[in-house]
Amino acid sequence: MGIRTLGIIGAGQMGSGIAQVAACARIDVVICDVAETQIERAKKGIAKGFAKLVEKEKLSHDDEAEAISRISYAQKLTALADCDLIVEAATEDEAVKRKIFAELDTIAKPEAILSTNTSSISITRLAAVTKRPERFIGLHFMNPVPLMKLVELIRGLETSDETFEVTRITAERMGKSVVVSRDFPGFIVNRILIPMLNEAIYALHEGVASAEDIDRAMVMGTNQPMGPLALADFIGLDTVLAIGDVLYHGLGDSKYRPCPLLRQYVDAGRLGRKSGRGFFQY
């Protein structure tokens, strides 16, 4: 089964990025988002992304026009009825995702593969709300999608070999390198990354050093391209907290407990770059 049309649920940063790389791989894309303002924002962001590729001579003007023409937009899930593969890239909230998949399962054609871009939530639990758990898989892109080469593939308990192979081939067609994770909370990347970010927040919370010095120490001392607090701001502190809670409750180990300062910042609306303020001002 070859993937000709990709459906994407959620026109945020992740959904837009997935659409861009899919269109560049000559896959037709339908982006669905209930918010018209988000769709308009996505159109501008995707156009800007393609323009940067043209400016860097990684894409011709003709290829840019063709890629843009491959992307369509909709506000209702019914627009995804004929898609071969559908990626859910909504907010990192299990209740929201379960509701989406329960409805999507009644809309998507029987042979369609359903996937989720979740960064931490159980694939098996999400698959269980559908009548096609064998055609359900975790397809976790890294942010920002056009720049990051990695994709995590996560099989649920019932995911078939065919579903896995078709999804793997499609990810590689988009220019991604694939790693495979078992269905554990946080998978590979966030199982390791989020505790590191959380520990940096604890260091700030306990007065070990200033936010600036914590980030400078990690950049200059461990050769990371971005400090952990700046990275948490980039990801979104609400997302970091959501993943932290999944790890904490899913693994039952106190070492994963989200720092109280992180929870306080989220309660205050300091979500990082997207709100203009997190551990740093933007």
PDB file of C-alpha atoms in Angstrom:
ATOM      1  CA  MET A   1       0.000   0.000   0.000  1.00  0.00           C
ATOM      2  CA  GLY A   2       1.545   3.286  -1.117  1.00  0.00           C
ATOM      3  CA  ILE A   3       0.603   6.546   0.578  1.00  0.00           C
ATOM      4  CA  ARG A   4      -0.754   9.037  -1.931  1.00  0.00           C
ATOM      5  CA  THR A   5      -2.723  11.361   0.368  1.00  0.00           C
ATOM      6  CA  LEU A   6      -1.757  12.320   3.916  1.00  0.00           C
ATOM      7  CA  GLY A   7      -4.291  13.771   6.333  1.00  0.00           C
ATOM      8  CA  ILE A   8      -3.096  15.940   9.219  1.00  0.00           C
ATOM      9  CA  ILE A   9      -5.218  16.877  12.225  1.00  0.00           C
ATOM     10  CA  GLY A  10      -3.971  20.102  13.763  1.00  0.00           C
ATOM     11  CA  ALA A  11      -2.542  23.091  11.874  1.00  0.00           C
ATOM     12  CA  GLY A  12      -0.109  24.163  14.574  1.00  0.00           C
ATOM     13  CA  GLN A  13       3.665  24.177  14.349  1.00  0.00           C
ATOM     14  CA  MET A  14       3.943  20.383  14.194  1.00  0.00           C
ATOM     15  CA  GLY A  15       1.100  19.856  11.733  1.00  0.00           C
ATOM     16  CA  SER A  16       2.383  22.603   9.454  1.00  0.00           C
ATOM     17  CA  GLY A  17       5.884  21.181   9.515  1.00  0.00           C
ATOM     18  CA  ILE A  18       4.662  17.674   8.669  1.00  0.00           C
ATOM     19  CA  ALA A  19       2.640  19.114   5.788  1.00  0.00           C
ATOM     20  CA  GLN A  20       5.684  20.901   4.406  1.00  0.00           C
ATOM     21  CA  VAL A  21       7.951  17.839   4.348  1.00  0.00           C
ATOM     22  CA  ALA A  22       5.160  15.631   2.959  1.00  0.00           C
ATOM     23  CA  ALA A  23       4.391  18.043   0.128  1.00  0.00           C
ATOM     24  CA  CYS A  24       8.095  18.249  -0.725  1.00  0.00           C
ATOM     25  CA  ALA A  25       8.037  14.440  -0.970  1.00  0.00           C
ATOM     26  CA  ARG A  26       5.234  14.740  -3.569  1.00  0.00           C
ATOM     27  CA  ILE A  27       2.525  13.503  -1.231  1.00  0.00           C
ATOM     28  CA  ASP A  28      -0.866  15.248  -1.381  1.00  0.00           C
ATOM     29  CA  VAL A  29      -1.820  16.722   1.989  1.00  0.00           C
ATOM     30  CA  VAL A  30      -5.090  17.705   3.665  1.00  0.00           C
ATOM     31  CA  ILE A  31      -4.691  19.730   6.881  1.00  0.00           C
ATOM     32  CA  CYS A  32      -7.712  19.810   9.179  1.00  0.00           C
ATOM     33  CA  ASP A  33      -8.160  22.279  12.033  1.00  0.00           C
ATOM     34  CA  VAL A  34     -11.381  23.565  13.585  1.00  0.00           C
ATOM     35  CA  ALA A  35      -9.930  27.072  13.959  1.00  0.00           C
ATOM     36  CA  GLU A  36      -9.921  29.176  10.792  1.00  0.00           C
ATOM     37  CA  THR A  37      -7.374  31.550  12.330  1.00  0.00           C
ATOM     38  CA  GLN A  38      -5.003  28.627  12.889  1.00  0.00           C
ATOM     39  CA  ILE A  39      -5.417  27.516   9.277  1.00  0.00           C
ATOM     40  CA  GLU A  40      -4.564  31.013   8.032  1.00  0.00           C
ATOM     41  CA  ARG A  41      -1.529  31.078  10.314  1.00  0.00           C
ATOM     42  CA  ALA A  42      -0.469  27.676   8.965  1.00  0.00           C
ATOM     43  CA  LYS A  43      -0.756  28.838   5.352  1.00  0.00           C
ATOM     44  CA  LYS A  44       1.537  31.774   6.057  1.00  0.00           C
ATOM     45  CA  GLY A  45       3.990  29.640   8.019  1.00  0.00           C
ATOM     46  CA  ILE A  46       4.190  26.954   5.336  1.00  0.00           C
ATOM     47  CA  ALA A  47       4.668  29.558   2.591  1.00  0.00           C
ATOM     48  CA  LYS A  48       7.450  31.131   4.626  1.00  0.00           C
ATOM     49  CA  GLY A  49       9.067  27.731   5.098  1.00  0.00           C
ATOM     50  CA  PHE A  50       9.053  27.020   1.369  1.00  0.00           C
ATOM     51  CA  ALA A  51      10.390  30.516   0.634  1.00  0.00           C
ATOM     52  CA  LYS A  52      13.382  29.838   2.891  1.00  0.00           C
ATOM     53  CA  LEU A  53      14.138  26.638   0.965  1.00  0.00           C
ATOM     54  CA  VAL A  54      14.047  28.573  -2.317  1.00  0.00           C
ATOM     55  CA  GLU A  55      16.279  31.279  -0.851  1.00  0.00           C
ATOM     56  CA  LYS A  56      18.803  28.611   0.191  1.00  0.00           C
ATOM     57  CA  GLU A  57      18.533  27.053  -3.287  1.00  0.00           C
ATOM     58  CA  LYS A  58      17.259  23.776  -1.854  1.00  0.00           C
ATOM     59  CA  LEU A  59      14.019  24.121  -3.817  1.00  0.00           C
ATOM     60  CA  SER A  60      13.265  25.653  -7.209  1.00  0.00           C
ATOM     61  CA  HIS A  61      10.418  28.104  -7.725  1.00  0.00           C
ATOM     62  CA  ASP A  62       8.590  25.492  -9.821  1.00  0.00           C
ATOM     63  CA  ASP A  63       8.964  22.855  -7.096  1.00  0.00           C
ATOM     64  CA  GLU A  64       7.797  25.409  -4.519  1.00  0.00           C
ATOM     65  CA  ALA A  65       4.633  26.116  -6.503  1.00  0.00           C
ATOM     66  CA  GLU A  66       3.971  22.400  -6.997  1.00  0.00           C
ATOM     67  CA  ALA A  67       4.457  21.635  -3.289  1.00  0.00           C
ATOM     68  CA  ILE A  68       2.110  24.441  -2.217  1.00  0.00           C
ATOM     69  CA  SER A  69      -0.505  23.200  -4.686  1.00  0.00           C
ATOM     70  CA  ARG A  70      -0.427  19.763  -3.035  1.00  0.00           C
ATOM     71  CA  ILE A  71      -1.696  21.147   0.291  1.00  0.00           C
ATOM     72  CA  SER A  72      -5.393  21.753   0.954  1.00  0.00           C
ATOM     73  CA  TYR A  73      -7.132  22.869   4.134  1.00  0.00           C
ATOM     74  CA  ALA A  74     -10.378  21.956   5.895  1.00  0.00           C
ATOM     75  CA  GLN A  75     -12.180  22.509   9.194  1.00  0.00           C
ATOM     76  CA  LYS A  76     -14.061  19.196   9.369  1.00  0.00           C
ATOM     77  CA  LEU A  77     -12.711  15.677   9.816  1.00  0.00           C
ATOM     78  CA  THR A  78     -14.926  14.464   6.973  1.00  0.00           C
ATOM     79  CA  ALA A  79     -12.408  16.065   4.586  1.00  0.00           C
ATOM     80  CA  LEU A  80      -9.989  13.267   5.535  1.00  0.00           C
ATOM     81  CA  ALA A  81     -12.297  10.456   4.365  1.00  0.00           C
ATOM     82  CA  ASP A  82     -10.136   9.499   1.373  1.00  0.00           C
ATOM     83  CA  CYS A  83      -6.698   9.854   2.991  1.00  0.00           C
ATOM     84  CA  ASP A  84      -4.396   6.819   3.041  1.00  0.00           C
ATOM     85  CA  LEU A  85      -2.539   7.838   6.206  1.00  0.00           C
ATOM     86  CA  ILE A  86      -3.769  10.296   8.842  1.00  0.00           C
ATOM     87  CA  VAL A  87      -1.506  11.908  11.443  1.00  0.00           C
ATOM     88  CA  GLU A  88      -3.078  13.441  14.538  1.00  0.00           C
ATOM     89  CA  ALA A  89      -1.011  16.420  15.718  1.00  0.00           C
ATOM     90  CA  ALA A  90      -3.417  18.009  18.192  1.00  0.00           C
ATOM     91  CA  THR A  91      -2.637  19.175  21.717  1.00  0.00           C
ATOM     92  CA  GLU A  92      -0.863  16.721  24.046  1.00  0.00           C
ATOM     93  CA  ASP A  93      -4.035  15.790  25.927  1.00  0.00           C
ATOM     94  CA  GLU A  94      -5.140  12.156  25.969  1.00  0.00           C
ATOM     95  CA  ALA A  95      -8.849  12.927  26.346  1.00  0.00           C
ATOM     96  CA  VAL A  96      -8.747  15.217  23.308  1.00  0.00           C
ATOM     97  CA  LYS A  97      -6.878  12.645  21.243  1.00  0.00           C
ATOM     98  CA  ARG A  98      -9.224   9.810  22.205  1.00  0.00           C
ATOM     99  CA  LYS A  99     -12.226  11.878  21.166  1.00  0.00           C
ATOM    100  CA  ILE A 100     -10.616  12.701  17.827  1.00  0.00           C
ATOM    101  CA  PHE A 101      -9.772   9.072  17.051  1.00  0.00           C
ATOM    102  CA  ALA A 102     -13.180   7.760  18.053  1.00  0.00           C
ATOM    103  CA  GLU A 103     -14.760  10.111  15.493  1.00  0.00           C
ATOM    104  CA  LEU A 104     -12.041   9.695  12.895  1.00  0.00           C
ATOM    105  CA  ASP A 105     -12.441   5.913  12.961  1.00  0.00           C
ATOM    106  CA  THR A 106     -15.992   6.280  11.635  1.00  0.00           C
ATOM    107  CA  ILE A 107     -14.880   8.665   8.859  1.00  0.00           C
ATOM    108  CA  ALA A 108     -11.607   7.272   7.501  1.00  0.00           C
ATOM    109  CA  LYS A 109     -11.792   4.565   4.836  1.00  0.00           C
ATOM    110  CA  PRO A 110     -11.296   1.029   6.211  1.00  0.00           C
ATOM    111  CA  GLU A 111      -7.813   0.581   4.761  1.00  0.00           C
ATOM    112  CA  ALA A 112      -6.509   3.922   6.060  1.00  0.00           C
ATOM    113  CA  ILE A 113      -3.738   3.952   8.659  1.00  0.00           C
ATOM    114  CA  LEU A 114      -4.348   6.153  11.705  1.00  0.00           C
ATOM    115  CA  SER A 115      -1.327   7.574  13.510  1.00  0.00           C
ATOM    116  CA  THR A 116      -0.555   9.977  16.315  1.00  0.00           C
ATOM    117  CA  ASN A 117       2.274  12.447  16.722  1.00  0.00           C
ATOM    118  CA  THR A 118       2.010  12.172  20.508  1.00  0.00           C
ATOM    119  CA  SER A 119       5.316  12.616  22.280  1.00  0.00           C
ATOM    120  CA  SER A 120       4.485  10.457  25.303  1.00  0.00           C
ATOM    121  CA  ILE A 121       0.948   8.984  25.460  1.00  0.00           C
ATOM    122  CA  SER A 122       0.318   5.242  25.120  1.00  0.00           C
ATOM    123  CA  ILE A 123      -0.246   4.170  21.518  1.00  0.00           C
ATOM    124  CA  THR A 124      -2.098   1.065  22.684  1.00  0.00           C
ATOM    125  CA  ARG A 125      -4.613   3.105  24.706  1.00  0.00           C
ATOM    126  CA  LEU A 126      -5.292   5.496  21.834  1.00  0.00           C
ATOM    127  CA  ALA A 127      -5.635   2.624  19.363  1.00  0.00           C
ATOM    128  CA  ALA A 128      -8.169   0.929  21.638  1.00  0.00           C
ATOM    129  CA  VAL A 129     -10.820   3.608  20.970  1.00  0.00           C
ATOM    130  CA  THR A 130     -10.842   2.567  17.304  1.00  0.00           C
ATOM    131  CA  LYS A 131     -11.998  -0.606  15.576  1.00  0.00           C
ATOM    132  CA  ARG A 132      -8.693  -0.835  13.695  1.00  0.00           C
ATOM    133  CA  PRO A 133      -5.924  -1.139  16.338  1.00  0.00           C
ATOM    134  CA  GLU A 134      -3.898  -3.192  13.839  1.00  0.00           C
ATOM    135  CA  ARG A 135      -3.865  -0.123  11.555  1.00  0.00           C
ATOM    136  CA  PHE A 136      -2.815   2.313  14.275  1.00  0.00           C
ATOM    137  CA  ILE A 137       0.735   3.493  15.024  1.00  0.00           C
ATOM    138  CA  GLY A 138       2.760   6.190  16.760  1.00  0.00           C
ATOM    139  CA  LEU A 139       4.518   8.527  14.299  1.00  0.00           C
ATOM    140  CA  HIS A 140       6.419  11.055  16.398  1.00  0.00           C
ATOM    141  CA  PHE A 141       8.167  13.837  14.460  1.00  0.00           C
ATOM    142  CA  MET A 142      10.663  16.144  16.154  1.00  0.00           C
ATOM    143  CA  ASN A 143      10.229  19.916  16.294  1.00  0.00           C
ATOM    144  CA  PRO A 144      10.883  21.816  14.036  1.00  0.00           C
ATOM    145  CA  VAL A 145       9.841  19.118  11.575  1.00  0.00           C
ATOM    146  CA  PRO A 146      11.503  20.543   8.411  1.00  0.00           C
ATOM    147  CA  LEU A 147      14.902  20.695  10.159  1.00  0.00           C
ATOM    148  CA  MET A 148      14.920  17.655  12.437  1.00  0.00           C
ATOM    149  CA  LYS A 149      15.756  14.372  10.718  1.00  0.00           C
ATOM    150  CA  LEU A 150      14.447  11.999  13.369  1.00  0.00           C
ATOM    151  CA  VAL A 151      11.101  10.216  13.564  1.00  0.00           C
ATOM    152  CA  GLU A 152      10.150   7.798  16.336  1.00  0.00           C
ATOM    153  CA  LEU A 153       7.922   4.902  15.268  1.00  0.00           C
ATOM    154  CA  ILE A 154       5.982   3.259  18.092  1.00  0.00           C
ATOM    155  CA  ARG A 155       3.944   0.107  17.650  1.00  0.00           C
ATOM    156  CA  GLY A 156       0.874  -0.427  19.782  1.00  0.00           C
ATOM    157  CA  LEU A 157       0.116  -3.907  21.069  1.00  0.00           C
ATOM    158  CA  GLU A 158      -1.962  -4.725  17.965  1.00  0.00           C
ATOM    159  CA  THR A 159      -0.067  -2.766  15.268  1.00  0.00           C
ATOM    160  CA  SER A 160       0.414  -4.999  12.221  1.00  0.00           C
ATOM    161  CA  ASP A 161       3.684  -5.558  10.375  1.00  0.00           C
ATOM    162  CA  GLU A 162       2.142  -4.072   7.234  1.00  0.00           C
ATOM    163  CA  THR A 163       1.122  -0.886   9.066  1.00  0.00           C
ATOM    164  CA  PHE A 164       4.617  -0.555  10.498  1.00  0.00           C
ATOM    165  CA  GLU A 165       6.332  -1.061   7.126  1.00  0.00           C
ATOM    166  CA  VAL A 166       4.064   1.322   5.201  1.00  0.00           C
ATOM    167  CA  THR A 167       4.541   4.017   7.845  1.00  0.00           C
ATOM    168  CA  ARG A 168       8.313   3.499   7.978  1.00  0.00           C
ATOM    169  CA  ILE A 169       8.613   3.752   4.195  1.00  0.00           C
ATOM    170  CA  THR A 170       6.490   6.917   4.191  1.00  0.00           C
ATOM    171  CA  ALA A 171       8.613   8.567   6.902  1.00  0.00           C
ATOM    172  CA  GLU A 172      11.782   7.736   4.983  1.00  0.00           C
ATOM    173  CA  ARG A 173      10.199   9.081   1.811  1.00  0.00           C
ATOM    174  CA  MET A 174       9.834  12.379   3.677  1.00  0.00           C
ATOM    175  CA  GLY A 175      13.594  12.348   4.268  1.00  0.00           C
ATOM    176  CA  LYS A 176      13.441  11.175   7.879  1.00  0.00           C
ATOM    177  CA  SER A 177      15.620   8.717   9.756  1.00  0.00           C
ATOM    178  CA  VAL A 178      13.555   6.248  11.763  1.00  0.00           C
ATOM    179  CA  VAL A 179      14.138   4.826  15.239  1.00  0.00           C
ATOM    180  CA  VAL A 180      11.780   2.286  16.777  1.00  0.00           C
ATOM    181  CA  SER A 181      10.528   2.487  20.354  1.00  0.00           C
ATOM    182  CA  ARG A 182       8.397   0.157  22.409  1.00  0.00           C
ATOM    183  CA  ASP A 183       5.172   1.617  23.769  1.00  0.00           C
ATOM    184  CA  PHE A 184       6.509   3.029  27.046  1.00  0.00           C
ATOM    185  CA  PRO A 185       5.708   6.500  28.441  1.00  0.00           C
ATOM    186  CA  GLY A 186       7.852   9.131  26.691  1.00  0.00           C
ATOM    187  CA  PHE A 187       9.236   6.604  24.178  1.00  0.00           C
ATOM    188  CA  ILE A 188      12.983   7.243  23.606  1.00  0.00           C
ATOM    189  CA  VAL A 189      13.623  10.961  23.184  1.00  0.00           C
ATOM    190  CA  ASN A 190      11.292  12.378  25.823  1.00  0.00           C
ATOM    191  CA  ARG A 191      12.036   9.583  28.299  1.00  0.00           C
ATOM    192  CA  ILE A 192      15.562  11.045  28.383  1.00  0.00           C
ATOM    193  CA  LEU A 193      14.995  14.700  27.444  1.00  0.00           C
ATOM    194  CA  ILE A 194      12.151  15.717  29.761  1.00  0.00           C
ATOM    195  CA  PRO A 195      13.903  14.610  32.998  1.00  0.00           C
ATOM    196  CA  MET A 196      16.917  16.678  31.917  1.00  0.00           C
ATOM    197  CA  LEU A 197      14.761  19.761  31.343  1.00  0.00           C
ATOM    198  CA  ASN A 198      12.935  19.109  34.618  1.00  0.00           C
ATOM    199  CA  GLU A 199      16.246  18.880  36.509  1.00  0.00           C
ATOM    200  CA  ALA A 200      17.322  22.224  35.047  1.00  0.00           C
ATOM    201  CA  ILE A 201      14.040  23.711  36.292  1.00  0.00           C
ATOM    202  CA  TYR A 202      14.679  22.200  39.737  1.00  0.00           C
ATOM    203  CA  ALA A 203      18.149  23.799  39.698  1.00  0.00           C
ATOM    204  CA  LEU A 204      16.514  27.179  39.054  1.00  0.00           C
ATOM    205  CA  HIS A 205      13.765  26.495  41.615  1.00  0.00           C
ATOM    206  CA  GLU A 206      16.307  25.628  44.319  1.00  0.00           C
ATOM    207  CA  GLY A 207      18.503  28.657  43.593  1.00  0.00           C
ATOM    208  CA  VAL A 208      21.505  26.739  42.295  1.00  0.00           C
ATOM    209  CA  ALA A 209      22.062  29.393  39.601  1.00  0.00           C
ATOM    210  CA  SER A 210      20.254  31.912  37.431  1.00  0.00           C
ATOM    211  CA  ALA A 211      18.373  30.815  34.324  1.00  0.00           C
ATOM    212  CA  GLU A 212      21.030  32.474  32.188  1.00  0.00           C
ATOM    213  CA  ASP A 213      23.905  30.682  33.916  1.00  0.00           C
ATOM    214  CA  ILE A 214      22.156  27.291  33.890  1.00  0.00           C
ATOM    215  CA  ASP A 215      21.696  27.528  30.141  1.00  0.00           C
ATOM    216  CA  ARG A 216      25.163  28.954  29.517  1.00  0.00           C
ATOM    217  CA  ALA A 217      26.711  26.135  31.558  1.00  0.00           C
ATOM    218  CA  MET A 218      24.923  23.436  29.570  1.00  0.00           C
ATOM    219  CA  VAL A 219      25.637  25.044  26.182  1.00  0.00           C
ATOM    220  CA  MET A 220      29.313  25.669  26.848  1.00  0.00           C
ATOM    221  CA  GLY A 221      29.928  22.705  29.136  1.00  0.00           C
ATOM    222  CA  THR A 222      28.163  19.947  27.196  1.00  0.00           C
ATOM    223  CA  ASN A 223      28.151  21.443  23.670  1.00  0.00           C
ATOM    224  CA  GLN A 224      24.362  21.541  23.385  1.00  0.00           C
ATOM    225  CA  PRO A 225      23.022  23.950  20.744  1.00  0.00           C
ATOM    226  CA  MET A 226      20.414  25.365  23.152  1.00  0.00           C
ATOM    227  CA  GLY A 227      20.214  25.539  26.944  1.00  0.00           C
ATOM    228  CA  PRO A 228      17.595  23.364  28.668  1.00  0.00           C
ATOM    229  CA  LEU A 229      15.467  26.261  29.916  1.00  0.00           C
ATOM    230  CA  ALA A 230      15.447  27.937  26.498  1.00  0.00           C
ATOM    231  CA  LEU A 231      14.581  24.562  24.968  1.00  0.00           C
ATOM    232  CA  ALA A 232      11.698  24.114  27.421  1.00  0.00           C
ATOM    233  CA  ASP A 233      10.436  27.559  26.389  1.00  0.00           C
ATOM    234  CA  PHE A 234      10.726  26.553  22.729  1.00  0.00           C
ATOM    235  CA  ILE A 235       8.794  23.312  23.241  1.00  0.00           C
ATOM    236  CA  GLY A 236       6.164  25.041  25.380  1.00  0.00           C
ATOM    237  CA  LEU A 237       6.088  24.705  29.158  1.00  0.00           C
ATOM    238  CA  ASP A 238       2.558  23.296  29.060  1.00  0.00           C
ATOM    239  CA  THR A 239       3.760  20.538  26.744  1.00  0.00           C
ATOM    240  CA  VAL A 240       6.795  19.843  28.928  1.00  0.00           C
ATOM    241  CA  LEU A 241       4.501  19.571  31.942  1.00  0.00           C
ATOM    242  CA  ALA A 242       2.044  17.306  30.124  1.00  0.00           C
ATOM    243  CA  ILE A 243       4.827  14.925  29.097  1.00  0.00           C
ATOM    244  CA  GLY A 244       6.313  15.084  32.588  1.00  0.00           C
ATOM    245  CA  ASP A 245       2.983  14.088  34.103  1.00  0.00           C
ATOM    246  CA  VAL A 246       2.693  11.149  31.674  1.00  0.00           C
ATOM    247  CA  LEU A 247       6.160   9.946  32.702  1.00  0.00           C
ATOM    248  CA  TYR A 248       5.468  10.456  36.409  1.00  0.00           C
ATOM    249  CA  HIS A 249       2.114   8.686  36.465  1.00  0.00           C
ATOM    250  CA  GLY A 250       2.963   6.119  33.801  1.00  0.00           C
ATOM    251  CA  LEU A 251       6.229   4.927  35.327  1.00  0.00           C
ATOM    252  CA  GLY A 252       5.365   5.543  38.983  1.00  0.00           C
ATOM    253  CA  ASP A 253       8.832   6.794  39.901  1.00  0.00           C
ATOM    254  CA  SER A 254       9.296   9.973  41.938  1.00  0.00           C
ATOM    255  CA  LYS A 255      12.345  10.945  39.852  1.00  0.00           C
ATOM    256  CA  TYR A 256       9.949  11.981  37.071  1.00  0.00           C
ATOM    257  CA  ARG A 257       7.868  14.330  39.286  1.00  0.00           C
ATOM    258  CA  PRO A 258       7.467  17.689  37.486  1.00  0.00           C
ATOM    259  CA  CYS A 259       9.095  20.574  39.332  1.00  0.00           C
ATOM    260  CA  PRO A 260       6.568  22.760  41.232  1.00  0.00           C
ATOM    261  CA  LEU A 261       8.042  25.825  39.520  1.00  0.00           C
ATOM    262  CA  LEU A 262       7.160  24.378  36.118  1.00  0.00           C
ATOM    263  CA  ARG A 263       3.569  23.805  37.212  1.00  0.00           C
ATOM    264  CA  GLN A 264       3.400  27.324  38.672  1.00  0.00           C
ATOM    265  CA  TYR A 265       4.626  28.897  35.429  1.00  0.00           C
ATOM    266  CA  VAL A 266       2.027  26.981  33.416  1.00  0.00           C
ATOM    267  CA  ASP A 267      -0.709  28.025  35.870  1.00  0.00           C
ATOM    268  CA  ALA A 268       0.403  31.642  35.396  1.00  0.00           C
ATOM    269  CA  GLY A 269       0.246  31.368  31.604  1.00  0.00           C
ATOM    270  CA  ARG A 270       4.003  31.618  31.177  1.00  0.00           C
ATOM    271  CA  LEU A 271       4.208  28.985  28.462  1.00  0.00           C
ATOM    272  CA  GLY A 272       7.450  30.028  26.778  1.00  0.00           C
ATOM    273  CA  ARG A 273       7.909  31.425  23.293  1.00  0.00           C
ATOM    274  CA  LYS A 274       4.280  31.009  22.255  1.00  0.00           C
ATOM    275  CA  SER A 275       3.065  33.251  25.093  1.00  0.00           C
ATOM    276  CA  GLY A 276       6.004  35.662  24.994  1.00  0.00           C
ATOM    277  CA  ARG A 277       7.304  34.692  28.418  1.00  0.00           C
ATOM    278  CA  GLY A 278       8.601  31.557  30.101  1.00  0.00           C
ATOM    279  CA  PHE A 279      11.955  31.256  31.774  1.00  0.00           C
ATOM    280  CA  PHE A 280      13.007  34.053  29.429  1.00  0.00           C
ATOM    281  CA  GLN A 281      11.231  37.012  27.788  1.00  0.00           C
ATOM    282  CA  TYR A 282      10.443  36.912  24.046  1.00  0.00           C
TER     283      TYR A 282
END
